PDB file of C-alpha atoms in Angstrom:
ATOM      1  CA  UNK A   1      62.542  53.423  72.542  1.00  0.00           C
ATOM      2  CA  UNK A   2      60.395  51.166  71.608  1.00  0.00           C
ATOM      3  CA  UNK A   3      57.476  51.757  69.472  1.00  0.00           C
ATOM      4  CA  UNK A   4      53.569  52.286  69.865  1.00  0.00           C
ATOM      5  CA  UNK A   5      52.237  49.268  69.115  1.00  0.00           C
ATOM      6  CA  UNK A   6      48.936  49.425  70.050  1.00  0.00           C
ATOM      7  CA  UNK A   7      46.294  46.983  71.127  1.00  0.00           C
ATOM      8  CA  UNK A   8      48.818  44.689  69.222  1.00  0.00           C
ATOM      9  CA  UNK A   9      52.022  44.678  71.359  1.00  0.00           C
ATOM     10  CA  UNK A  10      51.867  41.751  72.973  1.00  0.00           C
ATOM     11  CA  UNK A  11      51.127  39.653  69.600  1.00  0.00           C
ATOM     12  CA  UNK A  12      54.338  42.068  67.940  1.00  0.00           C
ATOM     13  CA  UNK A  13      56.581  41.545  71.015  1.00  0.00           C
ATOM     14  CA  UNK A  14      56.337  38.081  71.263  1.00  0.00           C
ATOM     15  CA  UNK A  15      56.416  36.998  67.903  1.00  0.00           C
ATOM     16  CA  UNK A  16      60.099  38.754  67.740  1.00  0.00           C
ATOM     17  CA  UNK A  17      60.880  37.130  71.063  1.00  0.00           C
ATOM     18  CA  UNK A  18      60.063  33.653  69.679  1.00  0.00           C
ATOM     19  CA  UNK A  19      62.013  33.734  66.563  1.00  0.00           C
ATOM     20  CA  UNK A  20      64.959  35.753  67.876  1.00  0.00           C
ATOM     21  CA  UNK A  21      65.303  32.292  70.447  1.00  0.00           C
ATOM     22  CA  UNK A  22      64.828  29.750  67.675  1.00  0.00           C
ATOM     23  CA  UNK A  23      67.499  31.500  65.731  1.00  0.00           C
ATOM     24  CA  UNK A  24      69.845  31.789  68.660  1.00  0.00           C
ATOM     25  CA  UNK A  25      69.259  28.283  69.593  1.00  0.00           C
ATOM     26  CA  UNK A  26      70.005  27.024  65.784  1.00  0.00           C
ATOM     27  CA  UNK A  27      73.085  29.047  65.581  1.00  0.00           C
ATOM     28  CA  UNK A  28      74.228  27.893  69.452  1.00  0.00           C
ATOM     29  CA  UNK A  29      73.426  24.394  68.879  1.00  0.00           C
ATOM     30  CA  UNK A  30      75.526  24.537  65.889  1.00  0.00           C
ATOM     31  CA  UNK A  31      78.379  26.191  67.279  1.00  0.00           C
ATOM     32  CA  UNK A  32      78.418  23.842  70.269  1.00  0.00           C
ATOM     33  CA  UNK A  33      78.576  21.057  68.020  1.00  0.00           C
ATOM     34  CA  UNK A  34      81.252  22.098  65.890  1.00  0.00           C
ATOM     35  CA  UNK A  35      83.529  22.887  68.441  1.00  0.00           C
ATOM     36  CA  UNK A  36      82.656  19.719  70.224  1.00  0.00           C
ATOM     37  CA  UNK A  37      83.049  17.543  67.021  1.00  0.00           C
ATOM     38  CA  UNK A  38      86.589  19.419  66.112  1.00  0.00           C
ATOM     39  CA  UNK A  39      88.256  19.133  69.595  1.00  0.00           C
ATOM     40  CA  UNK A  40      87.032  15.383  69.187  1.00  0.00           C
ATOM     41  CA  UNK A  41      88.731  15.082  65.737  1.00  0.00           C
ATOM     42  CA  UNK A  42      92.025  17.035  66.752  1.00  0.00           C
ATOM     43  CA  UNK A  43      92.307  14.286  69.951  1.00  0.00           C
ATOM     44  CA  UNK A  44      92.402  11.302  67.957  1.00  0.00           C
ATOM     45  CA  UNK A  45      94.439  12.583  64.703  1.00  0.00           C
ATOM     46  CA  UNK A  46      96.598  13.595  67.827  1.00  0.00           C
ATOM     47  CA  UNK A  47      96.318   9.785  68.713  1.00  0.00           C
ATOM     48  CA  UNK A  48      96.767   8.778  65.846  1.00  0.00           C
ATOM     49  CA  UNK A  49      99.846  10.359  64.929  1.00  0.00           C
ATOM     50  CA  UNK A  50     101.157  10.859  68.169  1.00  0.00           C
TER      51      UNK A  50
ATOM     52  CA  UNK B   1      89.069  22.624  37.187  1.00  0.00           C
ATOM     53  CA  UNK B   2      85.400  20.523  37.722  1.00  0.00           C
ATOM     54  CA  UNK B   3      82.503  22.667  39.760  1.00  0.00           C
ATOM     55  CA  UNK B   4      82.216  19.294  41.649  1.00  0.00           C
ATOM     56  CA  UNK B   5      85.841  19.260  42.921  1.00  0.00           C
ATOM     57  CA  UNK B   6      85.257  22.065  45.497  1.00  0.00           C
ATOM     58  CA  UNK B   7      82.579  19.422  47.073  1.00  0.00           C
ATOM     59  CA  UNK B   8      85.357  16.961  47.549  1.00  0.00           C
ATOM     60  CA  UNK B   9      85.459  16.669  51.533  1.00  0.00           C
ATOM     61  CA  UNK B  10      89.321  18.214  51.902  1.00  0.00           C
ATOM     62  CA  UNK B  11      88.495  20.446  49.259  1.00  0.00           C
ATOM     63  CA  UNK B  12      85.254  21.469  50.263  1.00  0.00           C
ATOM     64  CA  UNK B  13      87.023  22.414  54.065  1.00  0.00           C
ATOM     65  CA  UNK B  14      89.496  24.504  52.763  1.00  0.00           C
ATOM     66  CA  UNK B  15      87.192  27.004  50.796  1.00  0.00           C
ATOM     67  CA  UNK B  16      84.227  26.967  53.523  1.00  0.00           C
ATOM     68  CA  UNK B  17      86.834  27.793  56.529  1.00  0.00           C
ATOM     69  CA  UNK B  18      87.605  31.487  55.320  1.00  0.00           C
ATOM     70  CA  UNK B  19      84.014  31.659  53.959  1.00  0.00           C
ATOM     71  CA  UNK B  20      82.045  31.038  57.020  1.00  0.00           C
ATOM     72  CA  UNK B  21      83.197  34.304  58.895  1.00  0.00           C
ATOM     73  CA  UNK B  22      81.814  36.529  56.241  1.00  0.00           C
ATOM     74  CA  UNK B  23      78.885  34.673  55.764  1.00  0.00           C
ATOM     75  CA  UNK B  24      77.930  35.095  59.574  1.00  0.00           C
ATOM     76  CA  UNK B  25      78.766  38.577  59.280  1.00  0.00           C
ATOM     77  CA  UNK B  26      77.167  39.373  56.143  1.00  0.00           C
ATOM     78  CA  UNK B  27      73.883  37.633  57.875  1.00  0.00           C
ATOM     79  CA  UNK B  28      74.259  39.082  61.015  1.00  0.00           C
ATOM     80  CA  UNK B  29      74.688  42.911  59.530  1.00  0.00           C
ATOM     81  CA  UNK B  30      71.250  41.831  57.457  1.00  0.00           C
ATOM     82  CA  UNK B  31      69.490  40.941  59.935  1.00  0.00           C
ATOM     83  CA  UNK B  32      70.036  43.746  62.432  1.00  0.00           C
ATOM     84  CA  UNK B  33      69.435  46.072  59.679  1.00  0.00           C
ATOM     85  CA  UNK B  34      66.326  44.667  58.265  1.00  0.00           C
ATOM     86  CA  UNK B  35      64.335  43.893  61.637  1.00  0.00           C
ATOM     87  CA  UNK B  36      65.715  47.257  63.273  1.00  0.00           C
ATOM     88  CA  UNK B  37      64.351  49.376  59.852  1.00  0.00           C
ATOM     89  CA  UNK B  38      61.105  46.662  60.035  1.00  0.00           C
ATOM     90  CA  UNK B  39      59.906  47.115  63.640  1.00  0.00           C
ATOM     91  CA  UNK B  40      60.750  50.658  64.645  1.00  0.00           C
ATOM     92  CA  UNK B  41      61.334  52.703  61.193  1.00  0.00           C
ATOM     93  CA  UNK B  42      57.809  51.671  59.066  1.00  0.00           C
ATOM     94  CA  UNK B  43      54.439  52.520  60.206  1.00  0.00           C
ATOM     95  CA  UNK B  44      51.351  50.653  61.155  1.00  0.00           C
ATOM     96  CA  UNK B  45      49.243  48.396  58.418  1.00  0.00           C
ATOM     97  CA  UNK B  46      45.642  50.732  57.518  1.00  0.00           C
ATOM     98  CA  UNK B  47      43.959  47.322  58.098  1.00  0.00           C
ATOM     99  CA  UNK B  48      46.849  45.045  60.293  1.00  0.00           C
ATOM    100  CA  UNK B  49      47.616  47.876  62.683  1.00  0.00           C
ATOM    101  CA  UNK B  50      51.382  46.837  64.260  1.00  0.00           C
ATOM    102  CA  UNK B  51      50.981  43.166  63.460  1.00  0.00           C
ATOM    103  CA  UNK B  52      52.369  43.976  59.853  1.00  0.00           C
ATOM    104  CA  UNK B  53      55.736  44.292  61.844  1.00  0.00           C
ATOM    105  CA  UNK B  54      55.645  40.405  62.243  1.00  0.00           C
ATOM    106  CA  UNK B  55      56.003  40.288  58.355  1.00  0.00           C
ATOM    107  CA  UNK B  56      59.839  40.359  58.279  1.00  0.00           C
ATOM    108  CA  UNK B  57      60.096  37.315  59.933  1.00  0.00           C
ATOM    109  CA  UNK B  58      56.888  35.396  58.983  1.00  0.00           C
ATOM    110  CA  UNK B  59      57.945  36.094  55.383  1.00  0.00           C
ATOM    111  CA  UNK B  60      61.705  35.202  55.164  1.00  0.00           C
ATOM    112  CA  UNK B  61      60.880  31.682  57.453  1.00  0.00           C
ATOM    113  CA  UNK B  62      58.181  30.277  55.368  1.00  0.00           C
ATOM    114  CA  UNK B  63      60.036  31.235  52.427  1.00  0.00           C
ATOM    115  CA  UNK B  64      63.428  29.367  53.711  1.00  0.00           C
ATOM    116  CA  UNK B  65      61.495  26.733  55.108  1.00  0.00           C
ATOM    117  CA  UNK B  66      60.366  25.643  51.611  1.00  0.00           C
ATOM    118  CA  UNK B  67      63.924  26.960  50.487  1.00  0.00           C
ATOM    119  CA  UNK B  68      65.613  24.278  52.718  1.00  0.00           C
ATOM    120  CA  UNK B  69      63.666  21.584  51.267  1.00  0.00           C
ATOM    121  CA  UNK B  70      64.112  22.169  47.873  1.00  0.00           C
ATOM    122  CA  UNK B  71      68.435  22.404  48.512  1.00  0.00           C
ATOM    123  CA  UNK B  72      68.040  19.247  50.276  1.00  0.00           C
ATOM    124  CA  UNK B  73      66.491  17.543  47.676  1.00  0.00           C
ATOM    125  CA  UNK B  74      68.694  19.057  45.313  1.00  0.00           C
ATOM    126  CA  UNK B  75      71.638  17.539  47.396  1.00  0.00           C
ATOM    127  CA  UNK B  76      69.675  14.228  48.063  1.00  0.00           C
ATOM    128  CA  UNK B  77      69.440  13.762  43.784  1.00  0.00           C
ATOM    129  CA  UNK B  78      73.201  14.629  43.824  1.00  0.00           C
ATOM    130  CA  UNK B  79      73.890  11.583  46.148  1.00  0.00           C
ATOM    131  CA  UNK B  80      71.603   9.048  44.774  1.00  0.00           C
ATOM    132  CA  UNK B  81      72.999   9.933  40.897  1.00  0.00           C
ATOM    133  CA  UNK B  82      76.562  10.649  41.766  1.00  0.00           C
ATOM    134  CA  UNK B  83      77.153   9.289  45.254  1.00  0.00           C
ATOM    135  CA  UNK B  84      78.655  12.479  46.300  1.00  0.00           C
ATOM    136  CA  UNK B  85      79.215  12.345  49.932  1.00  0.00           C
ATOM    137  CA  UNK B  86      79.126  15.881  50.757  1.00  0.00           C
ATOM    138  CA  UNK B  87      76.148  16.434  49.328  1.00  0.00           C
ATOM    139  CA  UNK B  88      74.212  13.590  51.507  1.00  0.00           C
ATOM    140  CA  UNK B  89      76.147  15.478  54.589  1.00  0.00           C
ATOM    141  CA  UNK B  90      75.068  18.508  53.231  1.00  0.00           C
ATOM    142  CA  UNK B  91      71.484  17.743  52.886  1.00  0.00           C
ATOM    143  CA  UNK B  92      71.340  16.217  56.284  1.00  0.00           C
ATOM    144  CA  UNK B  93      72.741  19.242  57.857  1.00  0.00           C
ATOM    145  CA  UNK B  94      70.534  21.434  56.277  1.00  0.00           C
ATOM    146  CA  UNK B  95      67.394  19.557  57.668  1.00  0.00           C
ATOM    147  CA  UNK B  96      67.858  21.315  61.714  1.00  0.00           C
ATOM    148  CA  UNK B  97      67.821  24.405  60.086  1.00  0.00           C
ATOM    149  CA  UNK B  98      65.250  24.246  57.605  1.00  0.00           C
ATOM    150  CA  UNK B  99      62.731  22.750  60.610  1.00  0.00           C
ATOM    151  CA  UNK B 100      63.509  25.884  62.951  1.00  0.00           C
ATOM    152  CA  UNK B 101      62.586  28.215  59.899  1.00  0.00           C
ATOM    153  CA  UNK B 102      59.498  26.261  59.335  1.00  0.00           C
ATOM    154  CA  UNK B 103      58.691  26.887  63.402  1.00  0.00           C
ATOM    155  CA  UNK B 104      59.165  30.069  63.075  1.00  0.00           C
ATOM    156  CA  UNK B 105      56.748  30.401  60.405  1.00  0.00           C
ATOM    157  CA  UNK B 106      54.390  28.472  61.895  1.00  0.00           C
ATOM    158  CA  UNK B 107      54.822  30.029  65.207  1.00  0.00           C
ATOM    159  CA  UNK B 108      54.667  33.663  64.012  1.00  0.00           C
ATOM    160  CA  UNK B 109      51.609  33.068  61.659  1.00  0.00           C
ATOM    161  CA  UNK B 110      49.701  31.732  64.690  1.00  0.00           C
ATOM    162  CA  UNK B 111      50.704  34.477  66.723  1.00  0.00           C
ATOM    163  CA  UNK B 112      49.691  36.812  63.699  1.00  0.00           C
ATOM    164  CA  UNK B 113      46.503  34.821  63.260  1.00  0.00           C
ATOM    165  CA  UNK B 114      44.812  35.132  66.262  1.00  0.00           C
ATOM    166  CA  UNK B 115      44.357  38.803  66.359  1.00  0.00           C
ATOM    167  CA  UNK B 116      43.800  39.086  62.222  1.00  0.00           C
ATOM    168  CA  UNK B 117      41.658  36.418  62.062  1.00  0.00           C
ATOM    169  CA  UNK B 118      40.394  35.418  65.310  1.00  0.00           C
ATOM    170  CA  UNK B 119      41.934  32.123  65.814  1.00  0.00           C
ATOM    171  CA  UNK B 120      45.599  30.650  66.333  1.00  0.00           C
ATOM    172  CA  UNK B 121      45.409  27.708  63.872  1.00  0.00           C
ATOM    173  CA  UNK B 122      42.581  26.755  60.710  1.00  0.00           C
ATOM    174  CA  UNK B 123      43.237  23.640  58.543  1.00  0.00           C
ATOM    175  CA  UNK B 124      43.243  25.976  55.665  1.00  0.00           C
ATOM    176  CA  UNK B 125      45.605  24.117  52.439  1.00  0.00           C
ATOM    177  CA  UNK B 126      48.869  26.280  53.184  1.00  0.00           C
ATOM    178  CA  UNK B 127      48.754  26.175  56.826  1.00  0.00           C
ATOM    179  CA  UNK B 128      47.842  22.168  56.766  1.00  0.00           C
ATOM    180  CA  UNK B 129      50.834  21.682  53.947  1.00  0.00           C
ATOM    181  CA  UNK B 130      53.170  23.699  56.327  1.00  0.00           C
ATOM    182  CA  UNK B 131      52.162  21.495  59.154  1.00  0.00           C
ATOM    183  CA  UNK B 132      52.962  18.343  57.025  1.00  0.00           C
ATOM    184  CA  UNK B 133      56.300  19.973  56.033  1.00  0.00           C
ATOM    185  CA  UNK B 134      57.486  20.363  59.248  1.00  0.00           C
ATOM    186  CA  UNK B 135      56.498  16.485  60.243  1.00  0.00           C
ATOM    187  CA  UNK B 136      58.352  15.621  57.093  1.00  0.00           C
ATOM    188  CA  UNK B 137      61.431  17.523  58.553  1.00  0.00           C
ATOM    189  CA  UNK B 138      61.198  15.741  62.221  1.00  0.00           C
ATOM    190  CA  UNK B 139      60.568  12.118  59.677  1.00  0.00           C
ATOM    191  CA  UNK B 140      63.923  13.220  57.886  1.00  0.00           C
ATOM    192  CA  UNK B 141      66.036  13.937  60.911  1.00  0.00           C
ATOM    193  CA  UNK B 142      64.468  10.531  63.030  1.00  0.00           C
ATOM    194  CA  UNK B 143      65.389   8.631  59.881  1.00  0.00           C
ATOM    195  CA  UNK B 144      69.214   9.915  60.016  1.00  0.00           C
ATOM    196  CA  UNK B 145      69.337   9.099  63.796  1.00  0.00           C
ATOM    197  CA  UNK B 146      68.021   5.857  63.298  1.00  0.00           C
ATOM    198  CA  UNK B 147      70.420   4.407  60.644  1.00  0.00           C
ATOM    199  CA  UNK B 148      73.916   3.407  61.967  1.00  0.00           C
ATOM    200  CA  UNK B 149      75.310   2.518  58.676  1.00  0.00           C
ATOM    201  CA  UNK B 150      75.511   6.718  56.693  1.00  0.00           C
ATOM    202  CA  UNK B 151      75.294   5.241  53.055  1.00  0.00           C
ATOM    203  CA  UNK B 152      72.126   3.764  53.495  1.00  0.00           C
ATOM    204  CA  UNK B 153      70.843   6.310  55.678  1.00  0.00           C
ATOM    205  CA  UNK B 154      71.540   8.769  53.068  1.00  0.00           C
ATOM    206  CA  UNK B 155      69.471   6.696  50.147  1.00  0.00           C
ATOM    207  CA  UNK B 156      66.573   6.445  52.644  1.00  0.00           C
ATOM    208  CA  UNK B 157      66.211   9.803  53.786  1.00  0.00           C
ATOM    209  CA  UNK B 158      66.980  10.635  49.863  1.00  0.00           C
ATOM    210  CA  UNK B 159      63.849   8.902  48.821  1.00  0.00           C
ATOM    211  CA  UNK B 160      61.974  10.706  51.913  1.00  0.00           C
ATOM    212  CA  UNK B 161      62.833  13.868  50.833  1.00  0.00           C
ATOM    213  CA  UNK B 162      61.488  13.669  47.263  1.00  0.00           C
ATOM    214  CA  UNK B 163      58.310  12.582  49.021  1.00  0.00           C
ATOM    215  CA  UNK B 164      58.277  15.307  51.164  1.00  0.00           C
ATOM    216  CA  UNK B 165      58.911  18.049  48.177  1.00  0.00           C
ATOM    217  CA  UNK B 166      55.435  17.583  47.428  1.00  0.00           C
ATOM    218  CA  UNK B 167      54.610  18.722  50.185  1.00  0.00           C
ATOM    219  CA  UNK B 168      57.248  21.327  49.948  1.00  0.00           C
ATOM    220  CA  UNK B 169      55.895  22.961  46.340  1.00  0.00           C
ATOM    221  CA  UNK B 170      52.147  22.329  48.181  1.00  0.00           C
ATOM    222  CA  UNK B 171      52.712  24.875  50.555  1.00  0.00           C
ATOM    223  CA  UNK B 172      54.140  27.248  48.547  1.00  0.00           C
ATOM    224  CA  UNK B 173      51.180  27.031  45.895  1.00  0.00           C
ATOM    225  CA  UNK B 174      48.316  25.549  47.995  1.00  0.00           C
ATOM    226  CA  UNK B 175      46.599  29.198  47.552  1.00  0.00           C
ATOM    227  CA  UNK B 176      46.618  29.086  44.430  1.00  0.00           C
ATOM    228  CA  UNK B 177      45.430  25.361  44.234  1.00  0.00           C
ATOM    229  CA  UNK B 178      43.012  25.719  46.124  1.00  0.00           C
ATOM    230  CA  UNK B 179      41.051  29.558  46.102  1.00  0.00           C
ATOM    231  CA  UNK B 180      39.757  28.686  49.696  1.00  0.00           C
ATOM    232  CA  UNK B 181      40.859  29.173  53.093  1.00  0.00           C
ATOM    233  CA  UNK B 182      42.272  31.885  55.288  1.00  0.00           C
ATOM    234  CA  UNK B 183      45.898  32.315  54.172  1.00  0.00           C
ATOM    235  CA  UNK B 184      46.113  35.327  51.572  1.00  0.00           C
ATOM    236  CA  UNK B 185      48.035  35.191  48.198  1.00  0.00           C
ATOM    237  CA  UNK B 186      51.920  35.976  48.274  1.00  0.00           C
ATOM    238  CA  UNK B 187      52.919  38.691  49.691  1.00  0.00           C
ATOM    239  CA  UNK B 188      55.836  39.322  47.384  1.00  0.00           C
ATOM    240  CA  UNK B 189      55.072  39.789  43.253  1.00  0.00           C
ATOM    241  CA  UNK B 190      56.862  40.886  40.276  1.00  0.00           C
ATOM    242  CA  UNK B 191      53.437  42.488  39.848  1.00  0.00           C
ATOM    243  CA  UNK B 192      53.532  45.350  41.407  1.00  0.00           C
ATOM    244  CA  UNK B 193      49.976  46.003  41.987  1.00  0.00           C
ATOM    245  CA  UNK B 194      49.752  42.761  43.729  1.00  0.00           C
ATOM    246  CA  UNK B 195      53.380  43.435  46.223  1.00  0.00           C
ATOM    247  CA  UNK B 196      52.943  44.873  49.458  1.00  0.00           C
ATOM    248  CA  UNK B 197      53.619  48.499  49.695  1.00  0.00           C
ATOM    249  CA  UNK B 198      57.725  49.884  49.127  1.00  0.00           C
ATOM    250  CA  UNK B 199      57.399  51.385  52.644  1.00  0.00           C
ATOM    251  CA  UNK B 200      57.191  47.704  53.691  1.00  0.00           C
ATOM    252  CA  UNK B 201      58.773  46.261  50.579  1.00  0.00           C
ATOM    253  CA  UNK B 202      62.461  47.499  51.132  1.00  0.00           C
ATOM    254  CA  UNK B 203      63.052  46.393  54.492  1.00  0.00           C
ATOM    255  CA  UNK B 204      61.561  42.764  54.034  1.00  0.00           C
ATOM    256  CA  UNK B 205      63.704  42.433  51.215  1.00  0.00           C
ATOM    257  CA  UNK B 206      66.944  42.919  53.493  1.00  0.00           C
ATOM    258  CA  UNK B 207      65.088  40.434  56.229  1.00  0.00           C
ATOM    259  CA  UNK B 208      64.870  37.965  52.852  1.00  0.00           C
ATOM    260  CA  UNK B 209      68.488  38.477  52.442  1.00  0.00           C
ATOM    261  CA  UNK B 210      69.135  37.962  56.048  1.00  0.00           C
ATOM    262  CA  UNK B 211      67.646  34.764  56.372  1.00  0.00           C
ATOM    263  CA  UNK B 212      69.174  33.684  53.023  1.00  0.00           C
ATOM    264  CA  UNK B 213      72.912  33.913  54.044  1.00  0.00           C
ATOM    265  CA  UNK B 214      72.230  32.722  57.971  1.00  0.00           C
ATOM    266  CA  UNK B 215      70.931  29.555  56.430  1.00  0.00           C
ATOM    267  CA  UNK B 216      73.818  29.162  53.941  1.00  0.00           C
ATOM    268  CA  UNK B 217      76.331  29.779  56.976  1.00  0.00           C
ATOM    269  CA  UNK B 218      74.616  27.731  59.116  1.00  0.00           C
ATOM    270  CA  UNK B 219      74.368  24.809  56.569  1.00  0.00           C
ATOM    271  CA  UNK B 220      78.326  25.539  55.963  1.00  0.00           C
ATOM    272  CA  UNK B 221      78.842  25.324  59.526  1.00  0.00           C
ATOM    273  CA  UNK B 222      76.760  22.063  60.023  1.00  0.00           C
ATOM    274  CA  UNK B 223      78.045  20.389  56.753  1.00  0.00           C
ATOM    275  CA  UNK B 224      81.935  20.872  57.951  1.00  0.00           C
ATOM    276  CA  UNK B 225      80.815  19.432  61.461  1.00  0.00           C
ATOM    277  CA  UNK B 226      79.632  15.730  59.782  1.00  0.00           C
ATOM    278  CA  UNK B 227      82.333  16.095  57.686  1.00  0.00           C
ATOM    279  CA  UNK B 228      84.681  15.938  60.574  1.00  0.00           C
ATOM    280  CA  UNK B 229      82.051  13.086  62.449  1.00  0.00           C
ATOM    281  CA  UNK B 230      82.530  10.872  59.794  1.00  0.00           C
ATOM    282  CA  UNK B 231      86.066  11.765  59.399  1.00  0.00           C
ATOM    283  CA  UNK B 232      86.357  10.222  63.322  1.00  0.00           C
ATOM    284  CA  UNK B 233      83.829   7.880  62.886  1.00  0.00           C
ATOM    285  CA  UNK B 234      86.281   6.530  60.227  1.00  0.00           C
ATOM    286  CA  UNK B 235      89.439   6.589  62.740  1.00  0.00           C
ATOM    287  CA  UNK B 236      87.457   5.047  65.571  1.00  0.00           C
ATOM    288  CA  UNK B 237      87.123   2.262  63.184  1.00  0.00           C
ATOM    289  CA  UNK B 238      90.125   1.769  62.334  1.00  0.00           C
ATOM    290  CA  UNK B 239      91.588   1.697  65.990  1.00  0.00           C
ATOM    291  CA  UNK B 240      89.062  -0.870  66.670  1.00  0.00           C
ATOM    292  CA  UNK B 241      90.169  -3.024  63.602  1.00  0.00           C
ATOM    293  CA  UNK B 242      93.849  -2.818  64.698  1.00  0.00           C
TER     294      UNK B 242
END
């Protein structure tokens, strides 16, 4: 599947590997904080109101 | 109805929540296309062998990197003229992403560099400006941790930022500056006897495109999330207070 990249692969391979985890971290990070930021938000208008 | 009204905070909520799905999507179906077409559909570089592959994502970075900079300064001049605060929360959200895009680039031209030119890392002007960039970005995001009170947080990292664009616009034309070091010219021209080849061409522009909207949903994302921060911040207060 994958293919020939020569004397090269390891240089190709892990340059994809490197970014693909900085953009999954980025995107995770800011998922985990938006979700941790709304529940936070929803609990004290909740509070507030309630 | 004023362009600026859609940046009020309640306002600028309502539009983003329906938006952000698409954007993700939109990014995601870019992204997948343009590195699966990059890395297995084009062939080797005459002269770079496979490392050419590494193109679609040196590219894009670098060129969001300085991208990232230039909206938050955009957003920084929008707070210190109109005291806008979305654009201040904007501009600060923007800063995590833009310093991941500028690792990337760093990261993948090192990787890139060692094989092409026989070393990892050379203080040549745009590698050395990069490096500065992305201390700027760590300076920007210390600065907004350090500050409790957000107003003046946002005029000092404002100021910082229209330091750092110097930097910002240096690495972008520190080739052409100065006509020494390692780092070749762009690698995308109007000129088409200066672009890369359309084999290579057409796929980096969907990578380009990729990056583009991930960093717009991702600054969405991130802007909505200190808008509802400060939005608590601002009820925690008042339950202190009464």
């Amino acid at each position: 599947m994958i293919p020939d990249l020569g004397k090269y692969g390891f240089e190709v391979v892990s340059a994809y590997a490197v970014s693909i985890v900085l953009l999954l971290a980025i995107i995770g990070l800011s998922w985990r904080q938006s979700v941790k930021q709304r529940r936070a938000l929803e609990t004290a208008e909740a509070r507030r109101h309630g | 109805m004023s362009l600026w009204e859609y940046a009020n905070p309640k306002k600028f909520m309502g539009w983003t929540g329906p938006v952000l799905p698409w954007a993700f999507g939109a990014a995601g179906v870019c992204l997948a296309v343009g590195l699966f077409w990059g890395f297995f559909l084009t062939p080797d570089d005459y002269r770079q062998g496979s490392t050419v592959k590494i193109i679609y994502l040196h590219v894009p970075s670098a060129l969001m990197a300085i991208n990232a900079w230039m909206m938050m300064l955009v957003a920084s001049l929008i707070w210190l003229v109109r005291r806008h605060h979305v654009s201040a929360l904007a501009a600060k959200a923007a800063a995590p992403v833009g310093i991941t895009m500028t690792l990337i680039a760093l990261m993948t031209g090192a990787i890139w560099g060692q094989p092409m030119w026989g070393t990892y890392w050379a203080w040549d002007p745009r590698l050395t400006s990069f490096l500065i960039l992305f201390l700027f970005y760590l300076g920007y995001m210390a600065l907004w941790a350090a500050i409790d009170d957000p107003d003046t947080a946002a005029d000092l990292t404002s100021v910082l930022c229209i330091v750092g664009s110097v930097f910002a616009l240096l690495s972008r034309y520190a080739v052409n500056f100065w006509n020494q070091g390692l780092h070749q010219g762009a690698s995308l021209s109007l000129d088409k006897e200066e672009n890369v080849s359309d084999v290579f061409f057409f796929p980096l522009l969907v990578c380009i495109a990729g990056f583009v909207l991930l960093f717009v949903a991702l600054v969405l994302l991130r802007t909505r999330t200190e808008i509802r921060a400060r939005r608590l911040r601002a009820l925690q207060l008042r339950e202190v207070r009464t």
